[in-house]
Amino acid sequence: MTGPRVPPGTEPPWWRSGVVYQVYPRSFADSSGDGVGDLEGIRSRLDHLSWLGVDVLWLSPIYRSPMADAGYDIADHCDIDPLFGDLPAFDRLLADVHDRGMRLMLDWVPNHTSDQHPWFRDSRASRSSPRRNWYLWRDGDPGTPPNNWLAQFTGGPAWTWDERTAQWYLHLFLPEQPDLNWAEPAVREAMHEVLRFWLRRGVDGFRADVVHLIGKDPDLPDHPPELVGTNVVHTHDLPVTHELLRGIRAVLDEFPGDRAMVGEVNLRSPALIAPYYGAGDELHLAFNFVPLSGPWDAGFWRSVVEETLAALGPGEAWPTWVLSNHDNPRHRTRYGGSEARARAAAVLLLTLPGTPFLYAGEELGLEDAVVPPDRQVDPGGRDGCRAPLPWTADAGHGWPPEPWLPFPPDAAARSAAAQREDPTSVLHLYRRLLAARRGSPALATGTWAAAPAPDGVLAYTRQTGDDRRIVAVNFTDAPVGLPLGEPATVGISSSARGEGGAWTGSLGPGEAVVLVPGGAGATG
Ligand code: GLC
């Protein structure tokens, strides 16, 4: 099976060839001393990101927000929350990112706003408000929600009764996050204007939050019996959303410079995600979250890659790969805390066919923090993966005393400063992988084909023209032989072993390698 192709002679767009790094602003770096990260903090650590070699930054929401859902509840889409800075600080950050040859994507949250947003305040004010129809209001009996949908995080009804106007409003997330009504033309126009506001400021694109939820059946029918009690967020998938996405794409296309959107389409199968790329006229990229709920297992990964390529390939849609983000336990934690697995997973993530998304701190091999009950903040229980990044090995780790969440385990040894000194560290492994992608069209955008491998090992070839790499990942905790039938040089080893030397034909326990065909010293 072969993977996506980039037509020969064409330069792939940045969102296909690049590596995206998700910054979680609250936890990246703090310049103001309040224990919460901010825009100037991010700017002060851009050296780390340039040195690492990432191409694109995506910032989780930085807009004005009451922070009921850590900023995914927006009260003003066109201003920065004072916790993070202000618009001039944003402009400085964007300019510095661009000066370093990197790009910046913002999080755009189209499905809902904060209940404190002026749009919702207006909508809620009276049944005759000009903005009443901007949200999803329904009649009913105060004791009986209009349908059987459940809200994410609370597990209760996805509806809240508004005493004053005696109607229900829909919220697929918290009651503080009312759903917008995208069937209302003024909503579409207002949300398009939000995109234009940031595109004019110079951002390169957006990560669109739960964008598959924006199209709603006007009847808001009950979930069928087999879906009762399941999460709407993972099943909601309506044709009307595609029309809306084409309208959104047209806004991006008004601007020069190849602006792009990656959608959080939180449906858990590549076949369900594929239609969200449209015929190249909807999302540029869509997240594929299947691996987030799968085991560390060679067979699982092979089938996910093959299924993904089979689903996306015919439409020439470009895959994405994610191991960690701000909503899920970090992959090192999910994979049992093993550093060897975290390292091998990095090799896998950065050599699969498609655009990889790194989550800040995975380059340090971080695990989730253990957050005691009295310090828990998130209504969704996701604090562990949102812990502050340890920059330095001293007790403060580059933060003021008591940052908003406790540090992840082993913060001193895993700090950026400590790992930078150690060429065998996880951090240096990520850096070598990013450099290898840059130096090899095969790794960045080449075809993918599975190669023969013993049980417990996933091996594959990436190729563009004469440029070829062979990747092998040992998912087991025992050494495994992998004869190749041709001479090869070890380009990268997850255990930093034997790089630059001839391939010996044997993978260490949990080891992953990138091999360059040719005798010792071949560089491809
Ligand atoms: C997305 C975000 C998550 C947020 C939710 C509601 O899934 O990634 O953090 O809570 O949408 O906006």
mmCIF file of C-alpha atoms in Angstrom, residues 227-468:
data_model
loop_
_atom_site.group_PDB
_atom_site.id
_atom_site.type_symbol
_atom_site.label_atom_id
_atom_site.label_comp_id
_atom_site.label_asym_id
_atom_site.label_seq_id
_atom_site.Cartn_x
_atom_site.Cartn_y
_atom_site.Cartn_z
ATOM 1 C CA LEU A 227 -26.699 6.213 21.162
ATOM 2 C CA VAL A 228 -28.485 7.225 24.351
ATOM 3 C CA GLY A 229 -25.916 7.940 27.020
ATOM 4 C CA THR A 230 -23.038 8.210 24.513
ATOM 5 C CA ASN A 231 -21.096 11.354 23.866
ATOM 6 C CA VAL A 232 -22.701 13.478 21.128
ATOM 7 C CA VAL A 233 -19.287 14.936 20.383
ATOM 8 C CA HIS A 234 -18.034 11.619 18.979
ATOM 9 C CA THR A 235 -21.125 10.801 16.904
ATOM 10 C CA HIS A 236 -22.513 14.090 15.546
ATOM 11 C CA ASP A 237 -21.861 14.004 11.785
ATOM 12 C CA LEU A 238 -24.306 15.815 9.492
ATOM 13 C CA PRO A 239 -24.149 16.677 5.766
ATOM 14 C CA VAL A 240 -25.088 20.323 6.449
ATOM 15 C CA THR A 241 -21.697 20.866 8.114
ATOM 16 C CA HIS A 242 -19.945 20.394 4.756
ATOM 17 C CA GLU A 243 -21.776 23.333 3.215
ATOM 18 C CA LEU A 244 -20.685 25.457 6.183
ATOM 19 C CA LEU A 245 -17.091 24.295 5.801
ATOM 20 C CA ARG A 246 -17.071 25.337 2.157
ATOM 21 C CA GLY A 247 -18.157 28.812 3.248
ATOM 22 C CA ILE A 248 -15.359 28.907 5.817
ATOM 23 C CA ARG A 249 -12.791 27.731 3.274
ATOM 24 C CA ALA A 250 -13.866 30.514 0.920
ATOM 25 C CA VAL A 251 -12.970 33.040 3.631
ATOM 26 C CA LEU A 252 -9.460 31.576 4.019
ATOM 27 C CA ASP A 253 -9.077 31.632 0.242
ATOM 28 C CA GLU A 254 -9.798 35.389 0.154
ATOM 29 C CA PHE A 255 -6.320 35.881 1.623
ATOM 30 C CA PRO A 256 -2.950 35.437 -0.062
ATOM 31 C CA GLY A 257 -0.188 33.277 1.389
ATOM 32 C CA ASP A 258 -1.695 29.814 1.681
ATOM 33 C CA ARG A 259 -3.682 30.132 4.916
ATOM 34 C CA ALA A 260 -4.842 26.795 6.246
ATOM 35 C CA MET A 261 -7.267 25.214 8.670
ATOM 36 C CA VAL A 262 -6.956 21.966 10.573
ATOM 37 C CA GLY A 263 -10.256 20.813 11.973
ATOM 38 C CA GLU A 264 -10.850 18.962 15.169
ATOM 39 C CA VAL A 265 -13.219 16.394 13.697
ATOM 40 C CA ASN A 266 -13.590 14.300 16.777
ATOM 41 C CA LEU A 267 -15.031 11.215 15.064
ATOM 42 C CA ARG A 268 -13.056 8.122 15.771
ATOM 43 C CA SER A 269 -12.578 6.535 12.342
ATOM 44 C CA PRO A 270 -10.608 7.669 9.269
ATOM 45 C CA ALA A 271 -13.573 6.849 7.018
ATOM 46 C CA LEU A 272 -15.759 9.293 8.963
ATOM 47 C CA ILE A 273 -13.077 11.986 8.934
ATOM 48 C CA ALA A 274 -12.271 11.793 5.206
ATOM 49 C CA PRO A 275 -15.384 13.681 3.967
ATOM 50 C CA TYR A 276 -14.363 16.742 6.011
ATOM 51 C CA TYR A 277 -11.606 17.471 3.495
ATOM 52 C CA GLY A 278 -14.333 17.849 0.835
ATOM 53 C CA ALA A 279 -13.036 17.941 -2.714
ATOM 54 C CA GLY A 280 -10.113 20.057 -1.547
ATOM 55 C CA ASP A 281 -12.663 22.774 -0.710
ATOM 56 C CA GLU A 282 -13.318 22.163 3.007
ATOM 57 C CA LEU A 283 -10.654 21.589 5.676
ATOM 58 C CA HIS A 284 -7.003 21.500 4.608
ATOM 59 C CA LEU A 285 -6.375 18.942 7.342
ATOM 60 C CA ALA A 286 -8.481 17.076 9.867
ATOM 61 C CA PHE A 287 -7.250 15.493 13.067
ATOM 62 C CA ASN A 288 -7.183 11.738 13.168
ATOM 63 C CA PHE A 289 -7.601 10.886 16.858
ATOM 64 C CA VAL A 290 -7.843 7.117 16.441
ATOM 65 C CA PRO A 291 -4.363 6.552 17.950
ATOM 66 C CA LEU A 292 -5.305 8.477 21.101
ATOM 67 C CA SER A 293 -7.426 5.601 22.284
ATOM 68 C CA GLY A 294 -5.328 2.722 20.964
ATOM 69 C CA PRO A 295 -2.645 0.552 22.544
ATOM 70 C CA TRP A 296 1.112 0.626 21.980
ATOM 71 C CA ASP A 297 0.989 -2.274 19.575
ATOM 72 C CA ALA A 298 2.516 -2.925 16.143
ATOM 73 C CA GLY A 299 -0.638 -4.496 14.682
ATOM 74 C CA PHE A 300 -2.835 -1.663 15.886
ATOM 75 C CA TRP A 301 -0.569 0.978 14.371
ATOM 76 C CA ARG A 302 -0.201 -0.827 11.073
ATOM 77 C CA SER A 303 -3.957 -1.102 10.729
ATOM 78 C CA VAL A 304 -4.510 2.560 11.654
ATOM 79 C CA VAL A 305 -2.005 3.716 9.041
ATOM 80 C CA GLU A 306 -3.432 1.429 6.371
ATOM 81 C CA GLU A 307 -7.016 2.376 7.169
ATOM 82 C CA THR A 308 -6.109 6.059 7.158
ATOM 83 C CA LEU A 309 -4.363 5.890 3.804
ATOM 84 C CA ALA A 310 -7.196 3.852 2.322
ATOM 85 C CA ALA A 311 -9.800 6.340 3.556
ATOM 86 C CA LEU A 312 -7.964 9.550 2.685
ATOM 87 C CA GLY A 313 -5.909 8.461 -0.332
ATOM 88 C CA PRO A 314 -8.614 8.426 -3.006
ATOM 89 C CA GLY A 315 -9.442 12.103 -2.378
ATOM 90 C CA GLU A 316 -5.746 12.949 -2.017
ATOM 91 C CA ALA A 317 -6.541 14.185 1.475
ATOM 92 C CA TRP A 318 -3.476 14.560 3.662
ATOM 93 C CA PRO A 319 -3.385 12.636 6.967
ATOM 94 C CA THR A 320 -2.477 14.065 10.368
ATOM 95 C CA TRP A 321 -0.880 12.317 13.342
ATOM 96 C CA VAL A 322 -1.305 13.206 17.004
ATOM 97 C CA LEU A 323 -0.058 11.377 20.078
ATOM 98 C CA SER A 324 -0.811 13.956 22.746
ATOM 99 C CA ASN A 325 -2.787 17.131 23.263
ATOM 100 C CA HIS A 326 -4.405 19.188 26.021
ATOM 101 C CA ASP A 327 -7.482 16.934 26.220
ATOM 102 C CA ASN A 328 -5.918 13.529 26.740
ATOM 103 C CA PRO A 329 -3.356 11.898 28.998
ATOM 104 C CA ARG A 330 0.102 12.330 27.464
ATOM 105 C CA HIS A 331 1.200 9.340 25.377
ATOM 106 C CA ARG A 332 4.072 8.510 27.710
ATOM 107 C CA THR A 333 1.513 8.199 30.503
ATOM 108 C CA ARG A 334 -0.845 6.163 28.338
ATOM 109 C CA TYR A 335 2.002 3.862 27.314
ATOM 110 C CA GLY A 336 2.853 3.005 30.916
ATOM 111 C CA GLY A 337 5.413 5.712 31.676
ATOM 112 C CA SER A 338 8.212 3.989 29.754
ATOM 113 C CA GLU A 339 10.856 6.314 28.342
ATOM 114 C CA ALA A 340 11.809 3.759 25.677
ATOM 115 C CA ARG A 341 8.226 3.768 24.398
ATOM 116 C CA ALA A 342 8.016 7.555 24.486
ATOM 117 C CA ARG A 343 11.187 7.673 22.371
ATOM 118 C CA ALA A 344 10.006 5.033 19.910
ATOM 119 C CA ALA A 345 6.652 6.826 19.648
ATOM 120 C CA ALA A 346 8.503 10.004 18.656
ATOM 121 C CA VAL A 347 10.206 8.148 15.790
ATOM 122 C CA LEU A 348 6.849 6.767 14.701
ATOM 123 C CA LEU A 349 4.981 10.088 14.906
ATOM 124 C CA LEU A 350 7.630 11.961 12.953
ATOM 125 C CA THR A 351 8.015 9.396 10.166
ATOM 126 C CA LEU A 352 4.382 8.524 9.381
ATOM 127 C CA PRO A 353 2.878 9.802 6.129
ATOM 128 C CA GLY A 354 1.104 13.050 6.980
ATOM 129 C CA THR A 355 1.446 16.162 9.114
ATOM 130 C CA PRO A 356 2.576 15.489 12.701
ATOM 131 C CA PHE A 357 1.266 17.548 15.605
ATOM 132 C CA LEU A 358 3.494 17.720 18.680
ATOM 133 C CA TYR A 359 2.101 18.780 22.032
ATOM 134 C CA ALA A 360 4.360 21.081 24.071
ATOM 135 C CA GLY A 361 6.402 19.038 26.514
ATOM 136 C CA GLU A 362 6.359 15.785 24.596
ATOM 137 C CA GLU A 363 9.817 16.730 23.310
ATOM 138 C CA LEU A 364 10.869 16.545 26.967
ATOM 139 C CA GLY A 365 9.316 13.093 27.376
ATOM 140 C CA LEU A 366 6.905 14.452 29.979
ATOM 141 C CA GLU A 367 4.291 12.388 31.740
ATOM 142 C CA ASP A 368 1.092 13.816 33.208
ATOM 143 C CA ALA A 369 1.347 15.626 36.535
ATOM 144 C CA VAL A 370 -0.400 14.147 39.520
ATOM 145 C CA VAL A 371 -2.771 16.932 40.558
ATOM 146 C CA PRO A 372 -4.110 16.715 44.118
ATOM 147 C CA PRO A 373 -7.862 17.320 44.497
ATOM 148 C CA ASP A 374 -7.409 20.765 46.057
ATOM 149 C CA ARG A 375 -5.475 21.958 42.990
ATOM 150 C CA GLN A 376 -7.746 20.564 40.310
ATOM 151 C CA VAL A 377 -9.095 23.177 37.951
ATOM 152 C CA ASP A 378 -10.608 21.537 34.879
ATOM 153 C CA PRO A 379 -14.240 20.374 34.895
ATOM 154 C CA GLY A 380 -13.191 17.704 32.378
ATOM 155 C CA GLY A 381 -10.437 16.181 34.573
ATOM 156 C CA ARG A 382 -7.684 17.071 32.068
ATOM 157 C CA ASP A 383 -5.295 18.934 34.384
ATOM 158 C CA GLY A 384 -2.562 16.259 34.333
ATOM 159 C CA CYS A 385 -1.558 16.829 30.703
ATOM 160 C CA ARG A 386 -1.782 20.614 31.135
ATOM 161 C CA ALA A 387 0.974 20.951 33.752
ATOM 162 C CA PRO A 388 3.609 23.687 33.298
ATOM 163 C CA LEU A 389 6.712 22.920 31.242
ATOM 164 C CA PRO A 390 9.887 22.658 33.325
ATOM 165 C CA TRP A 391 12.470 24.922 31.704
ATOM 166 C CA THR A 392 15.276 24.705 34.242
ATOM 167 C CA ALA A 393 16.541 22.049 36.654
ATOM 168 C CA ASP A 394 16.348 24.276 39.788
ATOM 169 C CA ALA A 395 13.322 24.137 42.077
ATOM 170 C CA GLY A 396 11.384 26.894 40.297
ATOM 171 C CA HIS A 397 11.914 25.319 36.840
ATOM 172 C CA GLY A 398 11.781 28.784 35.271
ATOM 173 C CA TRP A 399 8.410 29.645 36.873
ATOM 174 C CA PRO A 400 7.418 31.826 39.831
ATOM 175 C CA PRO A 401 6.590 29.899 43.018
ATOM 176 C CA GLU A 402 3.354 27.860 42.795
ATOM 177 C CA PRO A 403 2.407 27.955 39.114
ATOM 178 C CA TRP A 404 -1.265 27.312 38.372
ATOM 179 C CA LEU A 405 -0.723 23.533 38.328
ATOM 180 C CA PRO A 406 1.992 21.329 39.827
ATOM 181 C CA PHE A 407 4.893 20.189 37.619
ATOM 182 C CA PRO A 408 4.992 16.802 35.943
ATOM 183 C CA PRO A 409 7.106 14.033 37.535
ATOM 184 C CA ASP A 410 10.911 14.235 37.403
ATOM 185 C CA ALA A 411 10.747 17.868 36.369
ATOM 186 C CA ALA A 412 14.417 18.630 37.123
ATOM 187 C CA ALA A 413 15.909 15.806 35.067
ATOM 188 C CA ARG A 414 13.356 16.322 32.296
ATOM 189 C CA SER A 415 13.721 20.106 32.169
ATOM 190 C CA ALA A 416 14.641 21.640 28.840
ATOM 191 C CA ALA A 417 17.928 22.955 30.258
ATOM 192 C CA ALA A 418 19.049 19.578 31.638
ATOM 193 C CA GLN A 419 18.189 17.742 28.444
ATOM 194 C CA ARG A 420 19.802 20.293 26.235
ATOM 195 C CA GLU A 421 23.146 19.386 27.869
ATOM 196 C CA ASP A 422 22.702 15.704 27.103
ATOM 197 C CA PRO A 423 22.968 14.666 23.453
ATOM 198 C CA THR A 424 21.326 11.317 24.255
ATOM 199 C CA SER A 425 18.198 12.944 25.764
ATOM 200 C CA VAL A 426 14.623 12.702 24.487
ATOM 201 C CA LEU A 427 14.852 16.387 23.556
ATOM 202 C CA HIS A 428 17.836 15.800 21.286
ATOM 203 C CA LEU A 429 16.068 12.815 19.725
ATOM 204 C CA TYR A 430 13.156 15.070 18.697
ATOM 205 C CA ARG A 431 15.605 17.589 17.316
ATOM 206 C CA ARG A 432 17.399 14.970 15.227
ATOM 207 C CA LEU A 433 14.071 13.655 13.940
ATOM 208 C CA LEU A 434 12.915 17.118 12.932
ATOM 209 C CA ALA A 435 16.223 17.763 11.172
ATOM 210 C CA ALA A 436 15.983 14.392 9.409
ATOM 211 C CA ARG A 437 12.516 15.277 8.086
ATOM 212 C CA ARG A 438 13.815 18.576 6.823
ATOM 213 C CA GLY A 439 16.703 16.899 5.060
ATOM 214 C CA SER A 440 14.637 14.127 3.484
ATOM 215 C CA PRO A 441 11.698 14.675 1.120
ATOM 216 C CA ALA A 442 10.961 10.957 1.573
ATOM 217 C CA LEU A 443 10.375 11.401 5.312
ATOM 218 C CA ALA A 444 8.514 14.681 5.003
ATOM 219 C CA THR A 445 6.097 13.970 2.181
ATOM 220 C CA GLY A 446 7.075 10.676 0.523
ATOM 221 C CA THR A 447 5.011 7.581 -0.124
ATOM 222 C CA TRP A 448 4.543 4.966 2.602
ATOM 223 C CA ALA A 449 4.707 1.207 2.174
ATOM 224 C CA ALA A 450 4.725 -1.458 4.869
ATOM 225 C CA ALA A 451 7.842 -3.646 4.884
ATOM 226 C CA PRO A 452 8.109 -7.257 6.108
ATOM 227 C CA ALA A 453 8.830 -7.427 9.838
ATOM 228 C CA PRO A 454 8.609 -9.974 12.649
ATOM 229 C CA ASP A 455 5.741 -9.940 15.155
ATOM 230 C CA GLY A 456 5.770 -6.919 17.394
ATOM 231 C CA VAL A 457 7.658 -4.768 14.889
ATOM 232 C CA LEU A 458 6.236 -2.233 12.440
ATOM 233 C CA ALA A 459 8.542 -1.528 9.509
ATOM 234 C CA TYR A 460 7.926 0.695 6.512
ATOM 235 C CA THR A 461 9.564 2.548 3.691
ATOM 236 C CA ARG A 462 9.138 6.206 2.857
ATOM 237 C CA GLN A 463 10.190 7.294 -0.600
ATOM 238 C CA THR A 464 10.311 10.286 -2.938
ATOM 239 C CA GLY A 465 12.197 9.677 -6.191
ATOM 240 C CA ASP A 466 15.611 8.286 -5.224
ATOM 241 C CA ASP A 467 15.321 9.434 -1.638
ATOM 242 C CA ARG A 468 14.320 6.487 0.544
#
